[in-house]
PDB file of C-alpha atoms and ligand atoms in Angstrom:
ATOM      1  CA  UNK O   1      17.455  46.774  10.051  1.00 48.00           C
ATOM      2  CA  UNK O   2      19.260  46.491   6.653  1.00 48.00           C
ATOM      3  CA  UNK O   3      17.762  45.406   3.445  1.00 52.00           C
ATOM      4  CA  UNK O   4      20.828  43.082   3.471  1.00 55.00           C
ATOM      5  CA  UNK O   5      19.602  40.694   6.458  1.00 61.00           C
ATOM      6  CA  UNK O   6      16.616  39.292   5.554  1.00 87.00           C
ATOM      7  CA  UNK O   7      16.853  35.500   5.917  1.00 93.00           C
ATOM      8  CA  UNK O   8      17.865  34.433   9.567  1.00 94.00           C
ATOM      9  CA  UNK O   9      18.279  30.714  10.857  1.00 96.00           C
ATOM     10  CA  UNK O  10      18.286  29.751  14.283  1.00 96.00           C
ATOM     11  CA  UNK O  11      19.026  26.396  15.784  1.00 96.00           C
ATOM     12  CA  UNK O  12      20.379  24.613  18.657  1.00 94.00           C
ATOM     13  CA  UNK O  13      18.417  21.862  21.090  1.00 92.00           C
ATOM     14  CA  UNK O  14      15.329  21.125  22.872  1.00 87.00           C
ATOM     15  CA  UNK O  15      14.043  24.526  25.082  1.00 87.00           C
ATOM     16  CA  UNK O  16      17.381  26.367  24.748  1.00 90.00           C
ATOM     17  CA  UNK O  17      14.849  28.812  24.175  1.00 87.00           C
ATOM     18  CA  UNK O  18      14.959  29.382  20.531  1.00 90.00           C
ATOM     19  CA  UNK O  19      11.226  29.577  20.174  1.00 89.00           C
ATOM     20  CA  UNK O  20      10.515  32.520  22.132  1.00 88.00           C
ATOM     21  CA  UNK O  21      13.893  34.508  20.569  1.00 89.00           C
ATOM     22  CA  UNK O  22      12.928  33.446  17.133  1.00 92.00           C
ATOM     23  CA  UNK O  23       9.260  34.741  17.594  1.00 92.00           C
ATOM     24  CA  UNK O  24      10.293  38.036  19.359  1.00 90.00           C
ATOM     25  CA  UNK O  25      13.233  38.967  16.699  1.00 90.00           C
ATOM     26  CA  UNK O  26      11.000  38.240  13.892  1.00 92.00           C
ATOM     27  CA  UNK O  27       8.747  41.120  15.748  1.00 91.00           C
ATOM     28  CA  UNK O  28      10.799  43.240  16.294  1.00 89.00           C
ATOM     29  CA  UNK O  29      12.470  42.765  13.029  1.00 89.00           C
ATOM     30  CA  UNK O  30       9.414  42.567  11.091  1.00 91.00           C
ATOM     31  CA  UNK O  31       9.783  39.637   9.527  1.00 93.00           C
ATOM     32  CA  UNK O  32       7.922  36.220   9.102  1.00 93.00           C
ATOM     33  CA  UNK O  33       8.245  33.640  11.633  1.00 94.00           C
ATOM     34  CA  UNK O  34       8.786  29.558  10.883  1.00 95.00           C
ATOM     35  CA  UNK O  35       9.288  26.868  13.613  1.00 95.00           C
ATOM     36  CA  UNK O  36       9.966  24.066  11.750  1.00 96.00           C
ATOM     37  CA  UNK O  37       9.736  21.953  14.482  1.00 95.00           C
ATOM     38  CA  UNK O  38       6.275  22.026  14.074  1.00 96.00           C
ATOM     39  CA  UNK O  39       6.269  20.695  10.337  1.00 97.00           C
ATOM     40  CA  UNK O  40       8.080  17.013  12.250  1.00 97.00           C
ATOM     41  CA  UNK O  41       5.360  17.879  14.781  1.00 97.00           C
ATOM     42  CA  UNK O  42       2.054  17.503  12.644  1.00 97.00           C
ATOM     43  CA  UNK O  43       3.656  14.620  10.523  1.00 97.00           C
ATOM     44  CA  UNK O  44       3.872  12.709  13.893  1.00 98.00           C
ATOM     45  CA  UNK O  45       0.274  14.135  14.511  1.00 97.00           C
ATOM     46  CA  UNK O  46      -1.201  12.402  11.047  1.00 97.00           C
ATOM     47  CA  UNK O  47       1.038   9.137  11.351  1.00 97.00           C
ATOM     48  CA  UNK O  48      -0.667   8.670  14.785  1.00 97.00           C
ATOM     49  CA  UNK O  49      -3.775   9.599  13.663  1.00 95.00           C
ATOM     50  CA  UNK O  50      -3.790   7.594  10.126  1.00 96.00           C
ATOM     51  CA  UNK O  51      -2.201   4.518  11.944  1.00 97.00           C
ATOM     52  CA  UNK O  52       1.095   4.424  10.305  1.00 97.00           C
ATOM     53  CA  UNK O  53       3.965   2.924  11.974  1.00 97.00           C
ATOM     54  CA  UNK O  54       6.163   5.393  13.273  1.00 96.00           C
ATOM     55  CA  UNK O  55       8.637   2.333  12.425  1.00 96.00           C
ATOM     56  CA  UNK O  56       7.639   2.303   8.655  1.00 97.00           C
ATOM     57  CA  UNK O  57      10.029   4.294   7.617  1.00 97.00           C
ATOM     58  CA  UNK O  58       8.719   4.013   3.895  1.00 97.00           C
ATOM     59  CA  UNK O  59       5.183   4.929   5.459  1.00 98.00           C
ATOM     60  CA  UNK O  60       6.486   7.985   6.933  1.00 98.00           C
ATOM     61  CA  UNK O  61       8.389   9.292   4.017  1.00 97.00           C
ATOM     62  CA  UNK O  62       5.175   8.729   1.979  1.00 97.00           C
ATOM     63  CA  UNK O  63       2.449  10.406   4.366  1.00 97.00           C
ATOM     64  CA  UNK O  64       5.130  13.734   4.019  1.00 97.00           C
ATOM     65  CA  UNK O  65       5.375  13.858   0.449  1.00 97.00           C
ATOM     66  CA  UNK O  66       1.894  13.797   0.243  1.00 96.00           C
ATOM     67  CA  UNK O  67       0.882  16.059   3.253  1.00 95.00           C
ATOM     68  CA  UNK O  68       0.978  19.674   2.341  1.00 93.00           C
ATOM     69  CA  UNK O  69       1.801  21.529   5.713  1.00 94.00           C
ATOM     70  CA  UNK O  70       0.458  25.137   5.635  1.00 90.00           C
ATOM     71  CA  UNK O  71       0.615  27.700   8.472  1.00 88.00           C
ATOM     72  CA  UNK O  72      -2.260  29.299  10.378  1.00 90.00           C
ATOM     73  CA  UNK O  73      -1.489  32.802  11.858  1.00 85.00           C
ATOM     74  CA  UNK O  74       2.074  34.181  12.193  1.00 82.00           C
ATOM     75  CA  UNK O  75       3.310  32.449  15.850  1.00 84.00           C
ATOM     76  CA  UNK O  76       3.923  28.833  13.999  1.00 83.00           C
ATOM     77  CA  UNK O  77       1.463  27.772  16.718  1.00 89.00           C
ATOM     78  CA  UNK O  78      -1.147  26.103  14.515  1.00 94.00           C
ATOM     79  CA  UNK O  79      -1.086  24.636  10.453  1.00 95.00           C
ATOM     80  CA  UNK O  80      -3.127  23.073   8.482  1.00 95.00           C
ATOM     81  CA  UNK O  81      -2.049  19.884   7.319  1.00 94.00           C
ATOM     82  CA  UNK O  82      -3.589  17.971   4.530  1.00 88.00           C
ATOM     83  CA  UNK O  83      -6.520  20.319   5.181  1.00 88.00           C
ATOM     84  CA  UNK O  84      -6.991  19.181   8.886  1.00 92.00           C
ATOM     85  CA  UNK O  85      -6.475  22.431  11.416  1.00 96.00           C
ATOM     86  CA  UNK O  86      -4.004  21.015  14.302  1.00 96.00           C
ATOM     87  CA  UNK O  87      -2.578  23.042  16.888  1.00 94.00           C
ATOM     88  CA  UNK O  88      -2.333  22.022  20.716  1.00 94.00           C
ATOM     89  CA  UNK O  89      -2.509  18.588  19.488  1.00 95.00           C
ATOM     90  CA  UNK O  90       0.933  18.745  18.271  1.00 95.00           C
ATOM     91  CA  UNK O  91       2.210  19.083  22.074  1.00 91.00           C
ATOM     92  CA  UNK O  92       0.728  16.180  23.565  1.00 91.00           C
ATOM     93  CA  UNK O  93       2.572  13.841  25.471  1.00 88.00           C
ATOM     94  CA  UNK O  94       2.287  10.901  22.710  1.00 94.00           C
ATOM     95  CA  UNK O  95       3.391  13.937  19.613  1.00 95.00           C
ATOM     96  CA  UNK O  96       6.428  14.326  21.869  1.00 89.00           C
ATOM     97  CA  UNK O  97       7.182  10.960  22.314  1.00 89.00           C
ATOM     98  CA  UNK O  98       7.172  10.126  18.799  1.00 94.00           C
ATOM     99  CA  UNK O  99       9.014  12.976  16.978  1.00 93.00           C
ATOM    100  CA  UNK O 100      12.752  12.436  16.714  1.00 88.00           C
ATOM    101  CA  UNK O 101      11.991   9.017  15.856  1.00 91.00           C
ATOM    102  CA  UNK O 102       9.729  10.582  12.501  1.00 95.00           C
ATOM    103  CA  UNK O 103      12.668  13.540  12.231  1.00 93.00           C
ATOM    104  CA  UNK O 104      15.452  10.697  11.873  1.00 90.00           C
ATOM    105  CA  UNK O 105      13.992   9.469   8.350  1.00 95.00           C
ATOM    106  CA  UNK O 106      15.844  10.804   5.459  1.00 95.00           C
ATOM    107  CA  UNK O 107      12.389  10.819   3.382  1.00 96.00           C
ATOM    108  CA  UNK O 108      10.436  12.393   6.038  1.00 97.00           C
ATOM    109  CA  UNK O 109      13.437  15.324   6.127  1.00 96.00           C
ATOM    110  CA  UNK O 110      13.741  15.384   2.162  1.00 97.00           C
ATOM    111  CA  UNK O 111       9.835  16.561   1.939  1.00 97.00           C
ATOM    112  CA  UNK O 112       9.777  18.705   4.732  1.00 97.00           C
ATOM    113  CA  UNK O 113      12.955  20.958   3.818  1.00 97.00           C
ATOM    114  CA  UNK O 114      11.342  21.600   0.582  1.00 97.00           C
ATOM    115  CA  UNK O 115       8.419  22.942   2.185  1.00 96.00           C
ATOM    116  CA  UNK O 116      10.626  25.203   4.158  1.00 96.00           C
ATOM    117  CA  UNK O 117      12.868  26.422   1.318  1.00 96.00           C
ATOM    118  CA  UNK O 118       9.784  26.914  -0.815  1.00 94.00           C
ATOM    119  CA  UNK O 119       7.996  29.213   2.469  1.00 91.00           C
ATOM    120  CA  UNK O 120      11.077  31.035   2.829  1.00 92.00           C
ATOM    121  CA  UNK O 121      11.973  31.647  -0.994  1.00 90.00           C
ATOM    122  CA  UNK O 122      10.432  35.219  -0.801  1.00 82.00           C
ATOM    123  CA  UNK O 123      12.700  36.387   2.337  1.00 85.00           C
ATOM    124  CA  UNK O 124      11.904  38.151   4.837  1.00 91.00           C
ATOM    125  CA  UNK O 125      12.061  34.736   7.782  1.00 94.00           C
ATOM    126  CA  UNK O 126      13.266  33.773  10.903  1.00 95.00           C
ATOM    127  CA  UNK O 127      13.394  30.044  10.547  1.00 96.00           C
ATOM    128  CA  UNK O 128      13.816  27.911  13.659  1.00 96.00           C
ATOM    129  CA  UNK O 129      14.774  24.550  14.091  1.00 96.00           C
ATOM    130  CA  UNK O 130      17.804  21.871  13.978  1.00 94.00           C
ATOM    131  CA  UNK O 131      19.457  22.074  10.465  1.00 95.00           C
ATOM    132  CA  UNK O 132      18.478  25.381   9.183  1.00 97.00           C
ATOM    133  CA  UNK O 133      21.929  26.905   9.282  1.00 96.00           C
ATOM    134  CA  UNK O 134      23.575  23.624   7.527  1.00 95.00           C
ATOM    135  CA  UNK O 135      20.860  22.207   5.493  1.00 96.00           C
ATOM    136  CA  UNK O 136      17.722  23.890   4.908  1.00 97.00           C
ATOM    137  CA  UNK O 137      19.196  27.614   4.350  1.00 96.00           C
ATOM    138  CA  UNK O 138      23.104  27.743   4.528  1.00 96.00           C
ATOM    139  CA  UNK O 139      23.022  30.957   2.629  1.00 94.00           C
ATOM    140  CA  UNK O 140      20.964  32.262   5.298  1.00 94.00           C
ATOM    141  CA  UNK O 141      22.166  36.119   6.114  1.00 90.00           C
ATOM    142  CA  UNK O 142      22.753  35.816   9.282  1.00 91.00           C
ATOM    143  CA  UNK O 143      23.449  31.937  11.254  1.00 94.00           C
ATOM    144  CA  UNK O 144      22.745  31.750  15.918  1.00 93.00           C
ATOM    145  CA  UNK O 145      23.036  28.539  17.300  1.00 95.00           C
ATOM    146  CA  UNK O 146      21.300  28.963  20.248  1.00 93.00           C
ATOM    147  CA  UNK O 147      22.143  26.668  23.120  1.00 92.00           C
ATOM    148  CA  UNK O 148      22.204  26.235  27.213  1.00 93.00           C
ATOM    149  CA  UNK O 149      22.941  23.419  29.668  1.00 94.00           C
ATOM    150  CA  UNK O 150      21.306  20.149  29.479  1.00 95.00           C
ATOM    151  CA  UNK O 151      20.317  20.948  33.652  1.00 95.00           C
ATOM    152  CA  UNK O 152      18.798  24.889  32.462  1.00 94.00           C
ATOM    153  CA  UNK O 153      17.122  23.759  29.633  1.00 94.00           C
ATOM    154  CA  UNK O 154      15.227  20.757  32.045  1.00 95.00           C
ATOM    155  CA  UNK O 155      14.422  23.331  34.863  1.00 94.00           C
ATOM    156  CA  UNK O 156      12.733  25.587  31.992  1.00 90.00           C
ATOM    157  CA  UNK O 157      10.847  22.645  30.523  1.00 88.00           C
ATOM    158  CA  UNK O 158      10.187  21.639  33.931  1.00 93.00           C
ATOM    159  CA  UNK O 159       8.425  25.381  35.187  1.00 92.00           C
ATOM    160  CA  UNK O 160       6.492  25.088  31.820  1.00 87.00           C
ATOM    161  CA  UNK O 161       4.762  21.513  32.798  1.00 88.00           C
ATOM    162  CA  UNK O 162       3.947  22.843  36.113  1.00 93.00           C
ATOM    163  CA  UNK O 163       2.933  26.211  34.540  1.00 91.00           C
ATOM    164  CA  UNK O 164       0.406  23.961  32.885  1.00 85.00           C
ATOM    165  CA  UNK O 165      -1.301  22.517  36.089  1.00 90.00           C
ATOM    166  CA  UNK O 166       1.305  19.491  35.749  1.00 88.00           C
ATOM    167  CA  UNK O 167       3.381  18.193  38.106  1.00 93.00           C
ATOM    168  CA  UNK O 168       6.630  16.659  36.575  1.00 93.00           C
ATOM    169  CA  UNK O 169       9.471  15.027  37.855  1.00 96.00           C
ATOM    170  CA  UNK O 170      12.241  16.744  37.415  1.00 97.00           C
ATOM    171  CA  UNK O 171      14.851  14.192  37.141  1.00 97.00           C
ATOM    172  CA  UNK O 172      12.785  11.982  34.462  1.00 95.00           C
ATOM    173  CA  UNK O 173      12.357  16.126  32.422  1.00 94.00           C
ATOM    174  CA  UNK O 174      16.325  16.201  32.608  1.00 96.00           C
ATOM    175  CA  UNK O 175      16.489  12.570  31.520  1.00 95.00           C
ATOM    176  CA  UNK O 176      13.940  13.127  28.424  1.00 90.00           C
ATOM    177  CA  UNK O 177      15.842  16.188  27.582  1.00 91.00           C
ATOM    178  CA  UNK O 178      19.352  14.346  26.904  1.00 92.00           C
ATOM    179  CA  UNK O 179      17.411  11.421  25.224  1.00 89.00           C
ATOM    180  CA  UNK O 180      16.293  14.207  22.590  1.00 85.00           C
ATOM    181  CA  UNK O 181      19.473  15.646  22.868  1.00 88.00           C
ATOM    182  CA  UNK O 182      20.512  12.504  21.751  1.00 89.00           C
ATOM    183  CA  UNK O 183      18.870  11.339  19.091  1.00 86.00           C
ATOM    184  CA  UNK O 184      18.975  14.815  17.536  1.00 84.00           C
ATOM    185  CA  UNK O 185      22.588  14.904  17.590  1.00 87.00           C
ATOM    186  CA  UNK O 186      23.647  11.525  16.886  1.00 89.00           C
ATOM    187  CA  UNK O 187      20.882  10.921  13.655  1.00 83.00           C
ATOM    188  CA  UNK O 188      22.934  10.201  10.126  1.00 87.00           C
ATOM    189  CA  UNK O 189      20.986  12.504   8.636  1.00 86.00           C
ATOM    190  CA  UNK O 190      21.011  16.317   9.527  1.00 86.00           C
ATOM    191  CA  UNK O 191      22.537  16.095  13.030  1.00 87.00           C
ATOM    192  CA  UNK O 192      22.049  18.729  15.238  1.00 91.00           C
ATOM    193  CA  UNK O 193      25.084  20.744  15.120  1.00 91.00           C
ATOM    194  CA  UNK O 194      26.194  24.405  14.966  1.00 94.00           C
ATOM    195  CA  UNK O 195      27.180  25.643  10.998  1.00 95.00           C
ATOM    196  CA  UNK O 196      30.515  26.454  10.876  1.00 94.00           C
ATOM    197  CA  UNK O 197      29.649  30.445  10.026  1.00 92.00           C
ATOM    198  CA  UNK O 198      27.103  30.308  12.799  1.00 93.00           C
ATOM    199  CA  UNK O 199      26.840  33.053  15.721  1.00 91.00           C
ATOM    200  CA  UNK O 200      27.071  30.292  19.369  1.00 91.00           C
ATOM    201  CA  UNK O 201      24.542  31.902  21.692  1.00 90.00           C
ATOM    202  CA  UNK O 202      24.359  30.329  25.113  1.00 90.00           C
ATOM    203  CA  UNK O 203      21.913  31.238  26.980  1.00 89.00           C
ATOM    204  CA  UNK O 204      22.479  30.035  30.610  1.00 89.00           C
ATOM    205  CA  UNK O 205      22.574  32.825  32.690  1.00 87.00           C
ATOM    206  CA  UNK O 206      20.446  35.307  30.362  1.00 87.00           C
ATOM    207  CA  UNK O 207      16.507  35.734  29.808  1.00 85.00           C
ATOM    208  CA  UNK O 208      14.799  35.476  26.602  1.00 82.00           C
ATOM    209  CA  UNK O 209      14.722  39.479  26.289  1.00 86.00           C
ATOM    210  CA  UNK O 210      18.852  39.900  26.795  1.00 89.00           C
ATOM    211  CA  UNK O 211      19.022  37.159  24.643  1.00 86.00           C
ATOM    212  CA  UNK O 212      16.886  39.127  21.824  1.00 87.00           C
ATOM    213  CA  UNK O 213      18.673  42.055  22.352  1.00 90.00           C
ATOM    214  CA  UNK O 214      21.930  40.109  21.989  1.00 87.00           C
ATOM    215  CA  UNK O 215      20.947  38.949  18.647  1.00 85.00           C
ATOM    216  CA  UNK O 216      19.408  42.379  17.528  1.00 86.00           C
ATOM    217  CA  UNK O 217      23.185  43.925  18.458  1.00 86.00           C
ATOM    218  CA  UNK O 218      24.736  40.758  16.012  1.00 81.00           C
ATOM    219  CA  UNK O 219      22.082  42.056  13.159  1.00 80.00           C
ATOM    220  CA  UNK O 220      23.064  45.621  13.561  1.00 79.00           C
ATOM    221  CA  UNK O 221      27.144  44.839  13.386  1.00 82.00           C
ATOM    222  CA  UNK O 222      26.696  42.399  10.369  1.00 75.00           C
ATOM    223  CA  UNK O 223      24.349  45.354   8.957  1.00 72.00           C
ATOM    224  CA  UNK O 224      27.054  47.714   9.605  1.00 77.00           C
ATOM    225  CA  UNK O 225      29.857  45.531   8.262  1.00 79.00           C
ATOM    226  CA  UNK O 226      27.765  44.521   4.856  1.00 71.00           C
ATOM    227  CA  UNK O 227      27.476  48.424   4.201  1.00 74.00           C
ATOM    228  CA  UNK O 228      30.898  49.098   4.953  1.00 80.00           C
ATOM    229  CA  UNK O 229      31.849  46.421   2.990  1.00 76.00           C
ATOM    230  CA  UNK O 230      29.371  47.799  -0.090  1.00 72.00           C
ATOM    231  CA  UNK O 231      30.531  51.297   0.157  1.00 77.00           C
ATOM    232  CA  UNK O 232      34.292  50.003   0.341  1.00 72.00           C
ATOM    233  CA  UNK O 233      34.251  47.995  -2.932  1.00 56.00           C
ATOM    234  CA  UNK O 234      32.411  51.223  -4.411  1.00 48.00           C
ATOM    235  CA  UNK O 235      35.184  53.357  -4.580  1.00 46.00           C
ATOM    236  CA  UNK O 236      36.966  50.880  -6.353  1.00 44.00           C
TER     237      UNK O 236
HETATM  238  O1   DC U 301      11.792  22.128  18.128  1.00 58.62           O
HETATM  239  P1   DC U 301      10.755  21.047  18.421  1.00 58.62           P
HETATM  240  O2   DC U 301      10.886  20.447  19.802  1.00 58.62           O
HETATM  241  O3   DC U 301       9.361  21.494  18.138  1.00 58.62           O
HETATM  242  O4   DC U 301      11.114  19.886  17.383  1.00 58.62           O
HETATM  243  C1   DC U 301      10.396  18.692  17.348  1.00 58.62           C
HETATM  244  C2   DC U 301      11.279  17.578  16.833  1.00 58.62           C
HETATM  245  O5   DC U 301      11.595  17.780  15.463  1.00 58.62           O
HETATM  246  C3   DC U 301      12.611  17.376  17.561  1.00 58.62           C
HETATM  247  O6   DC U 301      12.811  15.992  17.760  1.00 58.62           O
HETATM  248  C4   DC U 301      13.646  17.875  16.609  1.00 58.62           C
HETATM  249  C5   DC U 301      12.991  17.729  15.259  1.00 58.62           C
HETATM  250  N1   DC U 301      13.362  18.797  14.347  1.00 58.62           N
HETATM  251  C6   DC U 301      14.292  18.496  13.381  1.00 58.62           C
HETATM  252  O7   DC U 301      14.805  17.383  13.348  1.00 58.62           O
HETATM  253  N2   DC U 301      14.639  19.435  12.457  1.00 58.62           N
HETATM  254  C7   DC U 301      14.099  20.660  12.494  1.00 58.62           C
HETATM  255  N3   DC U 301      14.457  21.551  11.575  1.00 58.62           N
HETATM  256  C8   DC U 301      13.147  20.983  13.491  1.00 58.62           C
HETATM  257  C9   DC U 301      12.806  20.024  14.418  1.00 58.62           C
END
């Protein structure tokens, strides 16, 4: 890779599969790895655990400006927030339940996306999550929106419940997969939606691995383009 791309955002909606994409290009990239998901995660964690309303809006925005989320490890798999070490916590049933409520309020966003500008100031990032293309970093270097059917994206949540010993119902998975859909879409603040200079990836028919390698072919071209375009404007 370039010294040009060093800042990549990735986002699209629930298990399109941007997780495992994000954490394998930032390996084979070598670069850092945020999924900022996991910031709206451990806010919903404390609320929860600290009692606040996840209707008090004013509650929530407060708990995030004071909460200082910092991450253990390089997978975005476990942080520390406000000193307290959380990490399979923040993917239990009544975490899930909760979060797109907490990631709807405008406070809650305002102190979070700070955090994640201030972690990814130094370059070198793939940042995951909903608005990182159109909010958090739209100078990013290179944009995906990573997406797949509402029905693909259930069956894959659905094989990773039963992976874990569960047994889900498939038709309730699909169902809580277009509620998030919905709610992440449809919030005044931040909706999920593709940046305009974003690269659409959908993933339907592909695994994670041809989806990486898809990507790693986009980071080459725009690598390839950016030093054309250099050595073009230097003979001028
Ligand atoms: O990606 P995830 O499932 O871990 O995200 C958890 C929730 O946080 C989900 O409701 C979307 C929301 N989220 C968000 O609003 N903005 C982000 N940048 C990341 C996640």
């Amino acid at each position: 890779m370039g010294e040009s791309t060093q800042v990549i955002a990735i986002d699209g909606p629930v298990a399109a599969g941007k997780t495992t994409v994000g954490r394998e290009l930032a390996r084979r990239l070598g670069l850092n790895y945020l999924d900022t998901g996991v910031m709206y995660r451990a806010i919903t964690w404390l609320a929860l655990r600290r009692k606040v309303s996840i209707a008090d809006e004013a509650g929530l925005g407060q708990l995030a400006q004071e909460s200082t989320i910092r991450l253990v490890g390089q997978d975005s798999s476990t942080v520390l927030v406000s000193g307290e070490r959380v990490g399979p916590e923040l993917w239990e049933p009544k975490v899930v339940r909760n979060v797109s409520r907490v990631a709807r309020v405008p406070e809650v966003r305002r102190a979070l996306v700070e955090q994640q500008r201030a972690l990814a100031a130094e370059g070198r990032m793939v940042m995951v999550g909903r608005d990182i293309g159109t909010v958090v970093l739209p100078d990013a270097d290179l944009k995906l929106f990573i997406t797949a059917s509402a029905e693909v994206r259930a069956r894959r949540r659905w094989q990773e419940l039963r992976d874990q010993g569960q047994d889900p119902d498939f038709d309730q998975v699909l169902e809580e997969t277009r509620e998030r859909d919905r709610i992440d879409s449809q919030r005044a603040d931040s909706p999920l939606i593709p940046a305009e200079d974003a690269v659409l990836v959908e993933t339907d028919d592909l695994s994670a691995e041809q989806v990486t390698d898809l990507i790693i072919q986009q980071v080459r071209e725009q690598v390839q383009k950016q030093t054309q375009l250099n050595s073009g404007s230097g003979q001028n």
